[in-house]
């Protein structure tokens, strides 16, 4: 069935360093890949997303890369700051007719940025 | 625009009872998806509604049901509550309704005693 594997489960970096979180999906029909950030006690917030017709997308310090052949995508955060500390979730979806509103999530990565 | 809202924010019930949770999507959004979040299972898809119709359903027992009203507000109901139903229930709304760009509400924390 549909599955998204996310690694690592925890990640600790020094402020200013880069952080990379990797996800692998099982269904080759997946074509939409969002990343969410969830701070403690808060709702998941969409931070960046990528569609399968694009290999890379950047938004300031955040970038996502997608390798459709290998069925994996990654989140890259550069120049990390303490406020980046949170749980990050990757997700995959098959958009289009018959596949609606369903995101398959990875298990999450707890990122700790040490000052 | 106001974000997605959910009520109530916290709920305590006992086994065997039933519960109804409410979700108001972002104005203009017609798709509402529901998710269950637990420490052990993570975020799992429950179902999705669009224009008052359930279009997609996850792998949850029939005790979990939902509906959507003409103003796009959605409710989910869990009957015969079990201890394992304790979780954060999140709804998300989308304007496209095809699984993209979902915005989450703050969630309802359900505790079953």
PDB file of C-alpha atoms in Angstrom:
ATOM      1  CA  UNK A   1       0.000   0.000   0.000  1.00  0.00           C
ATOM      2  CA  UNK A   2       0.918   3.646   0.098  1.00  0.00           C
ATOM      3  CA  UNK A   3       3.784   4.409   2.430  1.00  0.00           C
ATOM      4  CA  UNK A   4       6.193   7.255   3.152  1.00  0.00           C
ATOM      5  CA  UNK A   5       9.387   6.600   5.076  1.00  0.00           C
ATOM      6  CA  UNK A   6      11.105   9.561   6.734  1.00  0.00           C
ATOM      7  CA  UNK A   7      14.633   9.775   8.173  1.00  0.00           C
ATOM      8  CA  UNK A   8      16.099  10.634  10.568  1.00  0.00           C
ATOM      9  CA  UNK A   9      13.545  10.571  13.367  1.00  0.00           C
ATOM     10  CA  UNK A  10      15.607  13.092  15.352  1.00  0.00           C
ATOM     11  CA  UNK A  11      18.193  15.594  14.205  1.00  0.00           C
ATOM     12  CA  UNK A  12      20.298  17.927  16.301  1.00  0.00           C
ATOM     13  CA  UNK A  13      22.394  20.677  14.688  1.00  0.00           C
ATOM     14  CA  UNK A  14      24.263  23.774  15.776  1.00  0.00           C
ATOM     15  CA  UNK A  15      22.818  27.138  14.917  1.00  0.00           C
ATOM     16  CA  UNK A  16      24.047  28.180  11.495  1.00  0.00           C
ATOM     17  CA  UNK A  17      24.551  24.621  10.252  1.00  0.00           C
ATOM     18  CA  UNK A  18      22.426  22.962   7.567  1.00  0.00           C
ATOM     19  CA  UNK A  19      19.819  20.286   8.178  1.00  0.00           C
ATOM     20  CA  UNK A  20      18.639  17.640   5.721  1.00  0.00           C
ATOM     21  CA  UNK A  21      15.593  15.409   6.103  1.00  0.00           C
ATOM     22  CA  UNK A  22      14.917  12.614   3.627  1.00  0.00           C
ATOM     23  CA  UNK A  23      11.726  10.838   2.604  1.00  0.00           C
ATOM     24  CA  UNK A  24      10.994   7.883   0.351  1.00  0.00           C
ATOM     25  CA  UNK A  25       7.581   7.098  -1.084  1.00  0.00           C
ATOM     26  CA  UNK A  26       6.242   3.802  -2.337  1.00  0.00           C
ATOM     27  CA  UNK A  27       3.572   4.727  -4.887  1.00  0.00           C
ATOM     28  CA  UNK A  28       5.139   5.833  -8.159  1.00  0.00           C
ATOM     29  CA  UNK A  29       1.889   7.637  -9.044  1.00  0.00           C
ATOM     30  CA  UNK A  30       2.516  10.189  -6.294  1.00  0.00           C
ATOM     31  CA  UNK A  31       2.884  13.634  -7.815  1.00  0.00           C
ATOM     32  CA  UNK A  32       2.632  16.168  -5.006  1.00  0.00           C
ATOM     33  CA  UNK A  33       5.008  16.419  -2.039  1.00  0.00           C
ATOM     34  CA  UNK A  34       4.423  18.973   0.731  1.00  0.00           C
ATOM     35  CA  UNK A  35       6.464  19.572   3.859  1.00  0.00           C
ATOM     36  CA  UNK A  36       4.879  20.664   7.120  1.00  0.00           C
ATOM     37  CA  UNK A  37       6.410  22.138  10.252  1.00  0.00           C
ATOM     38  CA  UNK A  38       4.680  21.507  13.575  1.00  0.00           C
ATOM     39  CA  UNK A  39       5.762  23.346  16.686  1.00  0.00           C
ATOM     40  CA  UNK A  40       4.817  21.955  20.068  1.00  0.00           C
ATOM     41  CA  UNK A  41       1.099  22.344  20.676  1.00  0.00           C
ATOM     42  CA  UNK A  42       0.541  24.021  17.310  1.00  0.00           C
ATOM     43  CA  UNK A  43      -1.032  23.008  14.020  1.00  0.00           C
ATOM     44  CA  UNK A  44       1.061  21.645  11.123  1.00  0.00           C
ATOM     45  CA  UNK A  45       2.034  24.515   8.838  1.00  0.00           C
ATOM     46  CA  UNK A  46       2.888  24.113   5.177  1.00  0.00           C
ATOM     47  CA  UNK A  47       6.416  25.407   4.607  1.00  0.00           C
ATOM     48  CA  UNK A  48       7.125  24.291   1.053  1.00  0.00           C
ATOM     49  CA  UNK A  49       5.784  21.886  -1.546  1.00  0.00           C
ATOM     50  CA  UNK A  50       6.878  20.475  -4.870  1.00  0.00           C
ATOM     51  CA  UNK A  51       5.119  18.875  -7.786  1.00  0.00           C
ATOM     52  CA  UNK A  52       6.471  15.953  -9.754  1.00  0.00           C
ATOM     53  CA  UNK A  53       7.240  18.017 -12.844  1.00  0.00           C
ATOM     54  CA  UNK A  54       9.854  19.992 -10.885  1.00  0.00           C
ATOM     55  CA  UNK A  55      13.162  18.706  -9.554  1.00  0.00           C
ATOM     56  CA  UNK A  56      13.960  21.435  -7.049  1.00  0.00           C
ATOM     57  CA  UNK A  57      12.251  24.365  -5.372  1.00  0.00           C
ATOM     58  CA  UNK A  58      13.711  27.014  -3.067  1.00  0.00           C
ATOM     59  CA  UNK A  59      12.213  29.542  -0.701  1.00  0.00           C
ATOM     60  CA  UNK A  60      14.812  31.587   1.141  1.00  0.00           C
ATOM     61  CA  UNK A  61      16.604  29.190   3.528  1.00  0.00           C
ATOM     62  CA  UNK A  62      14.425  26.211   2.629  1.00  0.00           C
ATOM     63  CA  UNK A  63      14.733  23.979  -0.421  1.00  0.00           C
ATOM     64  CA  UNK A  64      13.183  20.714  -1.503  1.00  0.00           C
ATOM     65  CA  UNK A  65      14.591  18.293  -4.061  1.00  0.00           C
ATOM     66  CA  UNK A  66      12.760  15.465  -5.776  1.00  0.00           C
ATOM     67  CA  UNK A  67      14.169  12.358  -7.452  1.00  0.00           C
ATOM     68  CA  UNK A  68      11.256  10.624  -9.169  1.00  0.00           C
ATOM     69  CA  UNK A  69      13.362   7.720 -10.405  1.00  0.00           C
ATOM     70  CA  UNK A  70      14.498   6.841  -6.894  1.00  0.00           C
ATOM     71  CA  UNK A  71      11.156   7.892  -5.404  1.00  0.00           C
ATOM     72  CA  UNK A  72      12.656  10.106  -2.778  1.00  0.00           C
ATOM     73  CA  UNK A  73      12.567  13.777  -1.842  1.00  0.00           C
ATOM     74  CA  UNK A  74      14.469  15.830   0.679  1.00  0.00           C
ATOM     75  CA  UNK A  75      14.113  19.013   2.707  1.00  0.00           C
ATOM     76  CA  UNK A  76      17.177  21.215   3.095  1.00  0.00           C
ATOM     77  CA  UNK A  77      17.331  24.009   5.657  1.00  0.00           C
ATOM     78  CA  UNK A  78      20.387  26.253   5.532  1.00  0.00           C
ATOM     79  CA  UNK A  79      21.693  28.649   8.197  1.00  0.00           C
ATOM     80  CA  UNK A  80      19.465  27.049  10.826  1.00  0.00           C
ATOM     81  CA  UNK A  81      18.113  29.182  13.646  1.00  0.00           C
ATOM     82  CA  UNK A  82      16.698  28.194  17.053  1.00  0.00           C
ATOM     83  CA  UNK A  83      13.192  29.026  15.798  1.00  0.00           C
ATOM     84  CA  UNK A  84      13.570  26.251  13.207  1.00  0.00           C
ATOM     85  CA  UNK A  85      13.308  23.751  16.078  1.00  0.00           C
ATOM     86  CA  UNK A  86      10.117  21.759  15.518  1.00  0.00           C
ATOM     87  CA  UNK A  87       8.808  18.481  14.124  1.00  0.00           C
ATOM     88  CA  UNK A  88       8.915  18.304  10.332  1.00  0.00           C
ATOM     89  CA  UNK A  89       6.636  16.023   8.332  1.00  0.00           C
ATOM     90  CA  UNK A  90       6.935  15.072   4.709  1.00  0.00           C
ATOM     91  CA  UNK A  91       3.902  13.869   2.804  1.00  0.00           C
ATOM     92  CA  UNK A  92       2.961  12.487  -0.582  1.00  0.00           C
ATOM     93  CA  UNK A  93      -0.240  12.664  -2.537  1.00  0.00           C
ATOM     94  CA  UNK A  94      -1.660  11.481  -5.809  1.00  0.00           C
ATOM     95  CA  UNK A  95      -3.597  14.427  -7.143  1.00  0.00           C
ATOM     96  CA  UNK A  96      -6.235  14.176  -9.787  1.00  0.00           C
ATOM     97  CA  UNK A  97      -9.469  12.379 -10.422  1.00  0.00           C
ATOM     98  CA  UNK A  98     -10.320   9.762  -7.836  1.00  0.00           C
ATOM     99  CA  UNK A  99      -7.499  10.646  -5.481  1.00  0.00           C
ATOM    100  CA  UNK A 100      -8.694  13.528  -3.459  1.00  0.00           C
ATOM    101  CA  UNK A 101      -7.699  15.216  -0.260  1.00  0.00           C
ATOM    102  CA  UNK A 102      -5.456  12.391   0.946  1.00  0.00           C
ATOM    103  CA  UNK A 103      -1.961  13.075   2.171  1.00  0.00           C
ATOM    104  CA  UNK A 104       0.243  10.153   3.238  1.00  0.00           C
ATOM    105  CA  UNK A 105       2.616  11.398   5.927  1.00  0.00           C
ATOM    106  CA  UNK A 106       6.045  10.307   7.035  1.00  0.00           C
ATOM    107  CA  UNK A 107       6.608   9.636  10.718  1.00  0.00           C
ATOM    108  CA  UNK A 108       8.169  13.026  11.369  1.00  0.00           C
ATOM    109  CA  UNK A 109      11.618  14.371  12.239  1.00  0.00           C
ATOM    110  CA  UNK A 110      12.250  16.276  15.451  1.00  0.00           C
ATOM    111  CA  UNK A 111      14.778  18.985  14.623  1.00  0.00           C
ATOM    112  CA  UNK A 112      16.649  20.641  17.464  1.00  0.00           C
ATOM    113  CA  UNK A 113      18.790  23.674  16.690  1.00  0.00           C
ATOM    114  CA  UNK A 114      21.231  24.421  19.484  1.00  0.00           C
ATOM    115  CA  UNK A 115      22.211  28.073  20.008  1.00  0.00           C
TER     116      UNK A 115
ATOM    117  CA  UNK B   1      -8.772  35.468   5.501  1.00  0.00           C
ATOM    118  CA  UNK B   2      -9.446  33.668   8.730  1.00  0.00           C
ATOM    119  CA  UNK B   3      -7.748  30.309   9.040  1.00  0.00           C
ATOM    120  CA  UNK B   4      -9.240  26.894   9.613  1.00  0.00           C
ATOM    121  CA  UNK B   5     -10.998  26.660  12.957  1.00  0.00           C
ATOM    122  CA  UNK B   6     -11.960  23.615  14.995  1.00  0.00           C
ATOM    123  CA  UNK B   7     -14.219  23.197  17.993  1.00  0.00           C
ATOM    124  CA  UNK B   8     -13.961  22.137  20.676  1.00  0.00           C
ATOM    125  CA  UNK B   9     -10.229  22.362  21.269  1.00  0.00           C
ATOM    126  CA  UNK B  10     -10.243  19.817  24.087  1.00  0.00           C
ATOM    127  CA  UNK B  11     -12.609  17.011  24.938  1.00  0.00           C
ATOM    128  CA  UNK B  12     -12.671  14.304  27.584  1.00  0.00           C
ATOM    129  CA  UNK B  13     -14.986  11.331  27.132  1.00  0.00           C
ATOM    130  CA  UNK B  14     -15.362   7.854  28.581  1.00  0.00           C
ATOM    131  CA  UNK B  15     -15.324   4.547  26.752  1.00  0.00           C
ATOM    132  CA  UNK B  16     -18.533   3.751  24.932  1.00  0.00           C
ATOM    133  CA  UNK B  17     -19.599   7.346  24.493  1.00  0.00           C
ATOM    134  CA  UNK B  18     -19.761   9.138  21.169  1.00  0.00           C
ATOM    135  CA  UNK B  19     -18.280  12.465  20.155  1.00  0.00           C
ATOM    136  CA  UNK B  20     -18.777  15.049  17.415  1.00  0.00           C
ATOM    137  CA  UNK B  21     -16.017  17.385  16.302  1.00  0.00           C
ATOM    138  CA  UNK B  22     -16.473  20.438  14.098  1.00  0.00           C
ATOM    139  CA  UNK B  23     -14.297  22.073  11.466  1.00  0.00           C
ATOM    140  CA  UNK B  24     -14.818  25.377   9.648  1.00  0.00           C
ATOM    141  CA  UNK B  25     -12.635  25.711   6.552  1.00  0.00           C
ATOM    142  CA  UNK B  26     -11.030  28.819   5.137  1.00  0.00           C
ATOM    143  CA  UNK B  27     -13.645  30.919   3.388  1.00  0.00           C
ATOM    144  CA  UNK B  28     -14.067  29.730  -0.185  1.00  0.00           C
ATOM    145  CA  UNK B  29     -12.478  26.327   0.413  1.00  0.00           C
ATOM    146  CA  UNK B  30     -14.813  23.472  -0.452  1.00  0.00           C
ATOM    147  CA  UNK B  31     -12.616  20.506   0.464  1.00  0.00           C
ATOM    148  CA  UNK B  32     -12.159  19.357   4.044  1.00  0.00           C
ATOM    149  CA  UNK B  33      -9.917  16.444   5.020  1.00  0.00           C
ATOM    150  CA  UNK B  34      -9.659  14.885   8.470  1.00  0.00           C
ATOM    151  CA  UNK B  35      -6.581  13.316  10.064  1.00  0.00           C
ATOM    152  CA  UNK B  36      -5.832  11.524  13.311  1.00  0.00           C
ATOM    153  CA  UNK B  37      -2.491  12.285  14.959  1.00  0.00           C
ATOM    154  CA  UNK B  38      -1.044   9.993  17.616  1.00  0.00           C
ATOM    155  CA  UNK B  39       2.518   9.533  18.892  1.00  0.00           C
ATOM    156  CA  UNK B  40       2.581   5.918  17.738  1.00  0.00           C
ATOM    157  CA  UNK B  41       0.876   6.100  14.340  1.00  0.00           C
ATOM    158  CA  UNK B  42       1.670   9.668  13.332  1.00  0.00           C
ATOM    159  CA  UNK B  43      -0.707  11.488  11.006  1.00  0.00           C
ATOM    160  CA  UNK B  44      -3.281   9.238   9.375  1.00  0.00           C
ATOM    161  CA  UNK B  45      -5.930  10.189   6.844  1.00  0.00           C
ATOM    162  CA  UNK B  46      -9.535   9.604   7.904  1.00  0.00           C
ATOM    163  CA  UNK B  47     -11.680  10.980   5.068  1.00  0.00           C
ATOM    164  CA  UNK B  48     -12.247  13.893   2.738  1.00  0.00           C
ATOM    165  CA  UNK B  49     -15.389  15.815   1.855  1.00  0.00           C
ATOM    166  CA  UNK B  50     -16.098  18.081  -1.074  1.00  0.00           C
ATOM    167  CA  UNK B  51     -19.409  19.753  -1.798  1.00  0.00           C
ATOM    168  CA  UNK B  52     -21.149  17.681   0.886  1.00  0.00           C
ATOM    169  CA  UNK B  53     -19.904  14.377  -0.573  1.00  0.00           C
ATOM    170  CA  UNK B  54     -17.365  12.006   0.897  1.00  0.00           C
ATOM    171  CA  UNK B  55     -14.876  11.409  -1.881  1.00  0.00           C
ATOM    172  CA  UNK B  56     -12.120   9.488  -0.147  1.00  0.00           C
ATOM    173  CA  UNK B  57     -11.806   7.383   2.960  1.00  0.00           C
ATOM    174  CA  UNK B  58      -8.865   6.020   4.939  1.00  0.00           C
ATOM    175  CA  UNK B  59      -8.521   2.714   6.750  1.00  0.00           C
ATOM    176  CA  UNK B  60     -10.539   3.402   9.861  1.00  0.00           C
ATOM    177  CA  UNK B  61     -13.464   1.409  11.241  1.00  0.00           C
ATOM    178  CA  UNK B  62     -17.043   2.400  10.556  1.00  0.00           C
ATOM    179  CA  UNK B  63     -17.249   4.011  14.014  1.00  0.00           C
ATOM    180  CA  UNK B  64     -15.589   6.991  12.385  1.00  0.00           C
ATOM    181  CA  UNK B  65     -17.925   8.976  10.185  1.00  0.00           C
ATOM    182  CA  UNK B  66     -18.331  12.481   8.930  1.00  0.00           C
ATOM    183  CA  UNK B  67     -20.407  14.883   6.957  1.00  0.00           C
ATOM    184  CA  UNK B  68     -20.180  18.245   5.298  1.00  0.00           C
ATOM    185  CA  UNK B  69     -22.747  20.988   5.170  1.00  0.00           C
ATOM    186  CA  UNK B  70     -23.672  23.338   2.348  1.00  0.00           C
ATOM    187  CA  UNK B  71     -21.471  26.077   3.853  1.00  0.00           C
ATOM    188  CA  UNK B  72     -18.500  23.640   3.685  1.00  0.00           C
ATOM    189  CA  UNK B  73     -18.297  23.234   7.450  1.00  0.00           C
ATOM    190  CA  UNK B  74     -17.603  19.639   8.340  1.00  0.00           C
ATOM    191  CA  UNK B  75     -18.197  17.421  11.320  1.00  0.00           C
ATOM    192  CA  UNK B  76     -16.724  14.084  12.231  1.00  0.00           C
ATOM    193  CA  UNK B  77     -18.315  11.645  14.625  1.00  0.00           C
ATOM    194  CA  UNK B  78     -16.783   8.788  16.539  1.00  0.00           C
ATOM    195  CA  UNK B  79     -19.207   6.338  18.124  1.00  0.00           C
ATOM    196  CA  UNK B  80     -18.556   3.779  20.847  1.00  0.00           C
ATOM    197  CA  UNK B  81     -15.299   5.388  21.866  1.00  0.00           C
ATOM    198  CA  UNK B  82     -12.299   3.214  22.707  1.00  0.00           C
ATOM    199  CA  UNK B  83      -9.186   4.128  24.688  1.00  0.00           C
ATOM    200  CA  UNK B  84      -7.180   3.969  21.468  1.00  0.00           C
ATOM    201  CA  UNK B  85      -9.232   6.774  19.978  1.00  0.00           C
ATOM    202  CA  UNK B  86      -7.408   9.258  22.197  1.00  0.00           C
ATOM    203  CA  UNK B  87      -5.629  11.520  19.737  1.00  0.00           C
ATOM    204  CA  UNK B  88      -5.357  14.944  18.191  1.00  0.00           C
ATOM    205  CA  UNK B  89      -7.912  15.221  15.403  1.00  0.00           C
ATOM    206  CA  UNK B  90      -6.921  17.664  12.708  1.00  0.00           C
ATOM    207  CA  UNK B  91      -8.911  18.939   9.805  1.00  0.00           C
ATOM    208  CA  UNK B  92      -7.442  20.626   6.753  1.00  0.00           C
ATOM    209  CA  UNK B  93      -9.091  22.658   4.039  1.00  0.00           C
ATOM    210  CA  UNK B  94      -8.128  23.109   0.440  1.00  0.00           C
ATOM    211  CA  UNK B  95      -9.404  25.234  -2.390  1.00  0.00           C
ATOM    212  CA  UNK B  96      -8.336  22.809  -5.111  1.00  0.00           C
ATOM    213  CA  UNK B  97      -9.894  19.715  -3.621  1.00  0.00           C
ATOM    214  CA  UNK B  98      -7.406  17.455  -5.382  1.00  0.00           C
ATOM    215  CA  UNK B  99      -5.088  16.759  -2.475  1.00  0.00           C
ATOM    216  CA  UNK B 100      -2.839  19.775  -2.851  1.00  0.00           C
ATOM    217  CA  UNK B 101      -2.146  22.727  -0.586  1.00  0.00           C
ATOM    218  CA  UNK B 102      -3.999  21.730   2.541  1.00  0.00           C
ATOM    219  CA  UNK B 103      -4.155  24.156   5.455  1.00  0.00           C
ATOM    220  CA  UNK B 104      -4.624  22.681   8.897  1.00  0.00           C
ATOM    221  CA  UNK B 105      -6.756  23.741  11.815  1.00  0.00           C
ATOM    222  CA  UNK B 106      -5.458  23.762  15.413  1.00  0.00           C
ATOM    223  CA  UNK B 107      -6.980  20.369  16.131  1.00  0.00           C
ATOM    224  CA  UNK B 108      -9.237  18.884  18.782  1.00  0.00           C
ATOM    225  CA  UNK B 109      -7.466  16.970  21.533  1.00  0.00           C
ATOM    226  CA  UNK B 110      -9.691  14.001  22.452  1.00  0.00           C
ATOM    227  CA  UNK B 111      -8.972  12.023  25.592  1.00  0.00           C
ATOM    228  CA  UNK B 112     -10.907   8.805  26.190  1.00  0.00           C
ATOM    229  CA  UNK B 113     -10.909   7.529  29.780  1.00  0.00           C
TER     230      UNK B 113
END
